[in-house]
Coordinates of C-alpha atoms and ligand atoms in Angstrom, one line a residue:
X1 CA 46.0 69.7 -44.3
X2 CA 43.8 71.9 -46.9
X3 CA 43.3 70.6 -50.0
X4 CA 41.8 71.6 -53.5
X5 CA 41.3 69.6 -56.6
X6 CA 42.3 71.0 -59.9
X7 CA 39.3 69.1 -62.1
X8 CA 36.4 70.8 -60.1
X9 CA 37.4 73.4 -58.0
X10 CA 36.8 71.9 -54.7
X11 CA 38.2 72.5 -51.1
X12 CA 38.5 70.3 -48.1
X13 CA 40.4 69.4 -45.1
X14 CA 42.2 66.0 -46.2
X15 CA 40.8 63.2 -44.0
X16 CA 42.9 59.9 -44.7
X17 CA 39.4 57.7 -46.4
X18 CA 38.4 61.3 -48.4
X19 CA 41.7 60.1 -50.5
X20 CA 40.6 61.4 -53.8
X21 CA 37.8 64.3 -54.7
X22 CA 34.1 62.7 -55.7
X23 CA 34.9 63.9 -59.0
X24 CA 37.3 61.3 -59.2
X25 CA 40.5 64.3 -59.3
X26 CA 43.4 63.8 -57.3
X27 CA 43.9 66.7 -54.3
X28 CA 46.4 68.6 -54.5
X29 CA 47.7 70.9 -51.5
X30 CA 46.2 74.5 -51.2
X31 CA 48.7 76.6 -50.6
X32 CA 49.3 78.9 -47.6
X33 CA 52.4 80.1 -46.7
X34 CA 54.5 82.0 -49.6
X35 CA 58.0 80.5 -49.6
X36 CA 60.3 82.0 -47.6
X37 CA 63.7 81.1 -47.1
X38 CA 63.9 82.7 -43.9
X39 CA 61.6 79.6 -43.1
X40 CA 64.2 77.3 -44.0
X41 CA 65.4 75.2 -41.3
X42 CA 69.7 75.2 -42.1
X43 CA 70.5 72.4 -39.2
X44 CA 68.2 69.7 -41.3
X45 CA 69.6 68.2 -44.7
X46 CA 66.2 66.2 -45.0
X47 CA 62.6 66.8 -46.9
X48 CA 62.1 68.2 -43.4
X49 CA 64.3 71.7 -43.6
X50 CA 61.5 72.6 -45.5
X51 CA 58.8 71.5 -43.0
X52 CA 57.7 75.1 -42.8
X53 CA 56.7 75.3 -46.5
X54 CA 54.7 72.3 -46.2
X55 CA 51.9 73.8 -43.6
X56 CA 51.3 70.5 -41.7
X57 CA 49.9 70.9 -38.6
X58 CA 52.9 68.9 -36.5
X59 CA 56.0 70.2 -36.1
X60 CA 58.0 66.5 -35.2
X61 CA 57.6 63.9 -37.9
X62 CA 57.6 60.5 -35.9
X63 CA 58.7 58.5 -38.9
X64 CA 61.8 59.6 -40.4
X65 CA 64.6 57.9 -42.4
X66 CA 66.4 61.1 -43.6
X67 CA 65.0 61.3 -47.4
X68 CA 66.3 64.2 -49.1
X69 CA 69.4 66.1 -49.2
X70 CA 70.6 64.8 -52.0
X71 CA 73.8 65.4 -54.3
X72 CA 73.9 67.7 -57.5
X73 CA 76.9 66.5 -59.7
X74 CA 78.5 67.5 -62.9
X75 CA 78.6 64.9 -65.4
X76 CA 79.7 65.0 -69.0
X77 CA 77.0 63.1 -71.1
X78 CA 77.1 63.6 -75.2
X79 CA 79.6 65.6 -75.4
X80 CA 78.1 68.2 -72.9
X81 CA 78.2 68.4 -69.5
X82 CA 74.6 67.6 -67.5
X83 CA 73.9 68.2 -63.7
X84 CA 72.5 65.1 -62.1
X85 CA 70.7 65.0 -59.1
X86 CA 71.4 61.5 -57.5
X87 CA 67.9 60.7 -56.1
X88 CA 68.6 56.9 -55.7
X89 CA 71.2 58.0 -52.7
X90 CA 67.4 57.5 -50.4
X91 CA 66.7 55.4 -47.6
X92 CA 64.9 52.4 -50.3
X93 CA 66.9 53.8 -53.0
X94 CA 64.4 56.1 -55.4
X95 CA 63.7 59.6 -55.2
X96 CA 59.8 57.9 -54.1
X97 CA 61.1 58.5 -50.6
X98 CA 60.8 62.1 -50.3
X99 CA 56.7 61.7 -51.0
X100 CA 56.5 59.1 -49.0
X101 CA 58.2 60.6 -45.7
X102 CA 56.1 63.1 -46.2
X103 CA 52.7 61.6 -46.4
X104 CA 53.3 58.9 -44.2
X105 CA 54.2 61.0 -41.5
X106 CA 51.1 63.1 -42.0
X107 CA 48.5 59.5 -41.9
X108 CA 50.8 58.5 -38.8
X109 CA 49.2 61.6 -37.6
X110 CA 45.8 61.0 -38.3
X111 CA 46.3 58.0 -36.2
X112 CA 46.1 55.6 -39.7
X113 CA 48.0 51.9 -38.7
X114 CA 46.8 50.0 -42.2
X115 CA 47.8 51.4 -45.5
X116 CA 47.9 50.0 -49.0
X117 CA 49.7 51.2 -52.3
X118 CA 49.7 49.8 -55.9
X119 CA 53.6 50.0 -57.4
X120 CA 55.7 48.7 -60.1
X121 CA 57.8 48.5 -57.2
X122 CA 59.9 52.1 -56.0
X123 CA 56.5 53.3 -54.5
X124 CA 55.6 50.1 -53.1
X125 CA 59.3 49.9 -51.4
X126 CA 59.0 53.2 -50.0
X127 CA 55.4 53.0 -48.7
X128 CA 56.4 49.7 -47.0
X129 CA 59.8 50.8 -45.3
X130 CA 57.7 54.2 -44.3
X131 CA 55.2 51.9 -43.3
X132 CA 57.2 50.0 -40.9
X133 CA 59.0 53.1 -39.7
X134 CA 55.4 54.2 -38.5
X135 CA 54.3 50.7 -37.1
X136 CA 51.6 50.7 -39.5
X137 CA 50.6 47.7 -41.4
X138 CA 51.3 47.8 -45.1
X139 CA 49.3 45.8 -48.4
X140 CA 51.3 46.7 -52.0
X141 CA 49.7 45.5 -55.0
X142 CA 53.0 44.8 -57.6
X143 CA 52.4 43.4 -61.0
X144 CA 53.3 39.9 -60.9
X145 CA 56.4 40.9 -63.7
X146 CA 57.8 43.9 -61.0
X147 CA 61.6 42.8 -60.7
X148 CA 62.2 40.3 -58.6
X149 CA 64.7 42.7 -56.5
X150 CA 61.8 45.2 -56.0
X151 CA 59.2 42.3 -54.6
X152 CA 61.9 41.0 -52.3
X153 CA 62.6 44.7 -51.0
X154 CA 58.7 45.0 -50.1
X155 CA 58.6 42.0 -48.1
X156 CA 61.7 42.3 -46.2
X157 CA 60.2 45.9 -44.8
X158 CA 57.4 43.2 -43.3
X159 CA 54.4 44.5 -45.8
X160 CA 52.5 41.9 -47.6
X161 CA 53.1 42.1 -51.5
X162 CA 50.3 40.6 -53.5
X163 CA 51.5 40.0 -57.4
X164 CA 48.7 40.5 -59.5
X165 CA 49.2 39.1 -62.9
X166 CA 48.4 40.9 -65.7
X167 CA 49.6 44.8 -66.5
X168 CA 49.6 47.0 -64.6
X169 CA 46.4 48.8 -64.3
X170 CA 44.9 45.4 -62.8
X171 CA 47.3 46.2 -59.4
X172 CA 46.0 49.5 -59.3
X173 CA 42.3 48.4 -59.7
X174 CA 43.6 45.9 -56.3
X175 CA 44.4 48.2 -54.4
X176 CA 41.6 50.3 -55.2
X177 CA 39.4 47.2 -54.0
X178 CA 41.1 47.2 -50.6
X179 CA 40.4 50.7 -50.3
X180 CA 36.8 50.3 -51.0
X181 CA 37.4 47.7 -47.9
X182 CA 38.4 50.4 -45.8
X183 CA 42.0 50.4 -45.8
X184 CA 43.7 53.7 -46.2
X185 CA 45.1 54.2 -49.4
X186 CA 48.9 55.6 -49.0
X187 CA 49.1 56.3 -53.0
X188 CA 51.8 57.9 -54.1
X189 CA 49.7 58.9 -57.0
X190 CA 46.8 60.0 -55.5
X191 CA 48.0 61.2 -52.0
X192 CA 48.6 65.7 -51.9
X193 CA 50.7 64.6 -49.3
X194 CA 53.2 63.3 -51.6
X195 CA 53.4 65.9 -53.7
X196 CA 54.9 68.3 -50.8
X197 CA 57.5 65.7 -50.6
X198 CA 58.5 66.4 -54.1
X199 CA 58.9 69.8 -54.0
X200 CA 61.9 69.4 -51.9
X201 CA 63.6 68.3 -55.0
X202 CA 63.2 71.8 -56.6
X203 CA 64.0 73.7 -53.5
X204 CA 67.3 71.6 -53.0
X205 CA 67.9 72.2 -56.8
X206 CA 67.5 76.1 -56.2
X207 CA 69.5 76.3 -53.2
X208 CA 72.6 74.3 -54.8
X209 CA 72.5 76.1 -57.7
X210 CA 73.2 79.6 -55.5
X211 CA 69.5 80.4 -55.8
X212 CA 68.5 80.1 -59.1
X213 CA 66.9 77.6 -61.2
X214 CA 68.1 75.9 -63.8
X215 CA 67.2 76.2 -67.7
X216 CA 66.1 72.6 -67.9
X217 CA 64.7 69.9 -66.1
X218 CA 64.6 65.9 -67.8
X219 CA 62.8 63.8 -65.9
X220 CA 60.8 60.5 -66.6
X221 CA 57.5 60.3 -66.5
X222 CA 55.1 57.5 -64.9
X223 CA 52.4 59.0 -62.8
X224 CA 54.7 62.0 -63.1
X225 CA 54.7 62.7 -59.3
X226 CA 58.5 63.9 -59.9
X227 CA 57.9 66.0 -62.5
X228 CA 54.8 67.7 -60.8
X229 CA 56.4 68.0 -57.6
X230 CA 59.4 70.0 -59.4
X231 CA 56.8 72.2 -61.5
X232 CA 54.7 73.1 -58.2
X233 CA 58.0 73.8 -56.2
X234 CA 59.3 76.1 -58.9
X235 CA 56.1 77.7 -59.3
X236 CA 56.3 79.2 -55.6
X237 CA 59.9 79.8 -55.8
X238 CA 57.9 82.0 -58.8
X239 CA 55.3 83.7 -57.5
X240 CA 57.6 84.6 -54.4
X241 CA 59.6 86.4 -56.3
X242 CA 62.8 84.3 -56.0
X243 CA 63.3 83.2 -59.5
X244 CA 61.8 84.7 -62.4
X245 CA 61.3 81.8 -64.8
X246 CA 60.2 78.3 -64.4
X247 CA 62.7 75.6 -66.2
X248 CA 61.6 73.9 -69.1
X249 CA 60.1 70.4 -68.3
X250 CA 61.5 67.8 -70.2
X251 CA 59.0 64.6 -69.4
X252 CA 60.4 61.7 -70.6
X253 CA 58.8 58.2 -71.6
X254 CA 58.9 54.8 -73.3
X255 CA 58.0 54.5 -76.7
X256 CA 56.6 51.7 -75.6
X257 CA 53.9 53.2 -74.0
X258 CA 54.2 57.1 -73.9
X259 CA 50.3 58.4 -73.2
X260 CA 51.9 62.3 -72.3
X261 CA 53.3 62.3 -75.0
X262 CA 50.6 61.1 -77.4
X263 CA 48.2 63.6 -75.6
X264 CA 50.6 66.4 -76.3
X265 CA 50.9 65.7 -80.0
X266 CA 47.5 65.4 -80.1
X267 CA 46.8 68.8 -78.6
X268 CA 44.7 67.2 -75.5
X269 CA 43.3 68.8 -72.7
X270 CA 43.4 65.6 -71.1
X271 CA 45.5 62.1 -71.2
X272 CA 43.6 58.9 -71.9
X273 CA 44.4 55.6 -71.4
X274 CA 47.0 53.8 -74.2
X275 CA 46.6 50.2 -74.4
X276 CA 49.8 49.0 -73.4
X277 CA 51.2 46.2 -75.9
X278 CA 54.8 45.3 -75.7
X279 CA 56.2 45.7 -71.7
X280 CA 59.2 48.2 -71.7
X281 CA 62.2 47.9 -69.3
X282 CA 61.4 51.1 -67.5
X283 CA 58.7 49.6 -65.9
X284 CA 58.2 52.4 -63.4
X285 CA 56.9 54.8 -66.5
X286 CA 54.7 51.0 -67.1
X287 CA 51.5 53.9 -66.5
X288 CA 48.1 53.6 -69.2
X289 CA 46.5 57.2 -67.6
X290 CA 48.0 58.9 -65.2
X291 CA 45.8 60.2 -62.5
X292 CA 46.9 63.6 -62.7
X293 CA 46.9 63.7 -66.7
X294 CA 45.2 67.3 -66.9
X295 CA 48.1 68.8 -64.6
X296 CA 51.0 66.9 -66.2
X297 CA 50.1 68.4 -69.6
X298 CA 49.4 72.0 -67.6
X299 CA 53.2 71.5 -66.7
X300 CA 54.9 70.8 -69.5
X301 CA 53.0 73.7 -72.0
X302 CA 54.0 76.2 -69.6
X303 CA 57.1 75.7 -69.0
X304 CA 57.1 75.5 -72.9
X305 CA 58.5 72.0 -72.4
X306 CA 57.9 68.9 -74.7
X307 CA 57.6 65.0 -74.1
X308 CA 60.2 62.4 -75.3
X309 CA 59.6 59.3 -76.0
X310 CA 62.7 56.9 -75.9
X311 CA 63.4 53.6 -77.7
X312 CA 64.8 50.2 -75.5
X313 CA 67.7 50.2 -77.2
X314 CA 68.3 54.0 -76.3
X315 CA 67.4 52.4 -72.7
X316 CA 69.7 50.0 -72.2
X317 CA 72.4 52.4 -74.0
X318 CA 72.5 54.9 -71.2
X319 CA 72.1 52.6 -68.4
X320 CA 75.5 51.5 -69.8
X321 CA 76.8 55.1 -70.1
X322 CA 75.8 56.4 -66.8
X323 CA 77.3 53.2 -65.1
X324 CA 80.7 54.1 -66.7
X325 CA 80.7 57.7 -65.0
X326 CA 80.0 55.5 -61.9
X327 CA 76.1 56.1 -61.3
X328 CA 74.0 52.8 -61.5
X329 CA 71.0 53.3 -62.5
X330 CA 68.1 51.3 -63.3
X331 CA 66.4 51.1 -66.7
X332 CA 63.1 53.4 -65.8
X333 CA 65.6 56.0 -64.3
X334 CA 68.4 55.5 -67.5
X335 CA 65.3 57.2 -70.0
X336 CA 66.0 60.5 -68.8
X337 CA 69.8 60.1 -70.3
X338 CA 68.4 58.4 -73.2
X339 CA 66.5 61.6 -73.7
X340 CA 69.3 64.2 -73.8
X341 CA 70.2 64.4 -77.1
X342 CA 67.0 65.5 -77.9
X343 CA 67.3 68.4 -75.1
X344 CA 70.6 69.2 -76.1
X345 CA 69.7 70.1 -79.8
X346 CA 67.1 72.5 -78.4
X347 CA 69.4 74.0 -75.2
X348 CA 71.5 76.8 -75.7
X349 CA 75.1 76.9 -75.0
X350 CA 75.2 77.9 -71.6
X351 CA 72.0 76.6 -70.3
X352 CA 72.0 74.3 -67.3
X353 CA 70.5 70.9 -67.2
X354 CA 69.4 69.2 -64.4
X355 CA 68.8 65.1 -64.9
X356 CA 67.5 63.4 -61.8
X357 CA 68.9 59.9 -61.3
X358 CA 65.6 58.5 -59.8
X359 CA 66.4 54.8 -59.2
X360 CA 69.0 52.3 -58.7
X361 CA 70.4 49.5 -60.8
X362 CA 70.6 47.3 -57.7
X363 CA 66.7 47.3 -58.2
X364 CA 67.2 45.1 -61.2
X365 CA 65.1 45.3 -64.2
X366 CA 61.4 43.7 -64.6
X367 CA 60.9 40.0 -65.6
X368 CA 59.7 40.9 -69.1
X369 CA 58.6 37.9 -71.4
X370 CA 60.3 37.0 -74.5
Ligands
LIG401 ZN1 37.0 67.4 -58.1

């Protein structure tokens, strides 16, 4: 798999210990093949019916568990009615999967067997089932407060999960330790591989939608993997001539602890570190400085989007909402709903609005103090 990274310019062929650039940039994948729905394989309703676009260099996936292929359903939220694209219908229940199938596929290729990831839980989940899928061993660093629900899932798949008190930059810094070890870091942040996965999400969203792309896009943002997976599959629906304008990103976060947005205000090139204070409830957006900061703010300016932060009351409002349309949702995944008011005073009339419901509420919600 080719490679670039966007901080320094560089090129390489992704070998599973080169996992990030030695600038310290997270690859991304170098692009080859324009999108072409000819390429499109119409028998597969997985990440996989667009295995052409990725440019792997295998053809049969070993591990698969059928992420992707996901609903797109009308809902009426506010007063207005949203499209939501029900991501938590996945194999471990969070749209994580679609990276993760993806990338693990490709190290089970490179003949990897040991693997680490640092999660608030999803990723963690994901890497592990993937991980067992493969017959790989799997280490996840959690933060000791990760919902119980989410630790429980990661050791069930048979990885090892090792809480590591503290926030959550201390799991990463773990896992970072056992790469330095020599195990293979499977990061859902860091790994280009992942970022293929997610631009199945856009490609799905284009094909249900008769070919076009919606107006809008509201999605909550962590490391942002989601909403740079959508950006980068809408931008070569783009330059292939298949759409002619990229929807406006809507990244949505905590105000608890909202570094995008802060960086935006700010007029940043860049997004450095908050100190986080009070834990929120959407502990999947529970990220100081996201690896790929530099990109995420690239995304949202031109798709002359904006950043939202939400309030935990907001939270827990349209967790409640959604659940009584019938979509559970957890509390990291409700912050895009909590959002749409905000998106809905800027939309026009007859724009469409595409809200992906990225995890469930059988995940539970974190074991916050206080
Ligand atoms: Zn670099």
């Amino acid at each position: 798999m080719k490679v670039f990274c966007p901080d320094c310019g560089a090129r390489t062929e992704l070998a599973p210990q080169k996992w990030r650039c030695r600038c310290g940039g997270a690859w991304e994948p170098e692009e080859q093949h324009e999108f072409d729905p000819a390429l499109i394989d119409a028998s597969d309703t997985s990440v996989w019916r667009y295995r052409r676009m990725y440019d792997l260099d295998f053809d049969a996936p070993v591990a698969r568990l059928g992420a992707g292929g996901t609903p797109l359903l009308p809902v009426v939220l506010g007063g207005r009615q949203v499209l939501v694209k029900v991501e938590y219908l996945a194999p471990t229940s969070s749209f994580k999967d679609r990276g993760t199938e993806v990338m693990i596929n490709l190290l089970a290729h490179q003949g990897v067997t040991h693997v680490a990831d640092d999660s608030s839980g999803n990723a963690g989940a994901s890497v592990a089932a993937y991980a067992a899928r493969a017959g790989m061993r799997a280490e996840i660093y959690v933060p000791a407060h990760a919902s119980p629900a989410k630790q429980a899932q990661i050791a069930v798949y048979g990885a090892e999960v090792r809480p590591i008190p503290g926030p959550r930059q201390n799991a990463k810094r773990a896992a970072l330790e056992a790469a330095e070890r020599g195990v293979v870091l499977a990061s859902h942040a860091y790994h280009p591989a992942f970022l293929l996965g997610q631009q199945s999400v856009a490609w799905e969203v284009w094909e249900q939608l008769g070919r076009r792309a919606p107006d809008w896009y509201v999605v909550p943002v962590g490391q942002g993997v989601h909403l740079l997976g959508v950006w980068l599959g809408f931008r070569r629906l783009r330059s292939a001539g298949w759409i002619e304008r990229l929807p406006r990103l809507a990244a949505v976060q905590a105000r608890l602890l909202a570094p995008l947005c802060q960086a935006l205000e700010q007029g940043l090139d860049t997004v450095p570190a908050v100190e986080p204070t009070t834990p929120s409830l959407a502990e999947g957006l529970a990220i100081a400085d996201p690896v790929r900061g530099r990109r995420l703010l690239q995304a949202v300016r031109e798709t002359n989007g904006l950043c939202i932060a939400v309030e935990e009351e907001a939270i827990r409002t349209a967790q409640r909402e959604l659940a009584r349309h019938g979509f559970y949702v957890e509390p990291t995944s409700a912050t895009a709903v909590a959002a749409l008011p905000t998106v809905m005073e800027l939309a026009d009339p007859g724009e469409t609005i595409v809200v992906p419901l990225t995890g469930s509420g059988l995940k539970g919600t974190p074991a916050l103090p206080g």
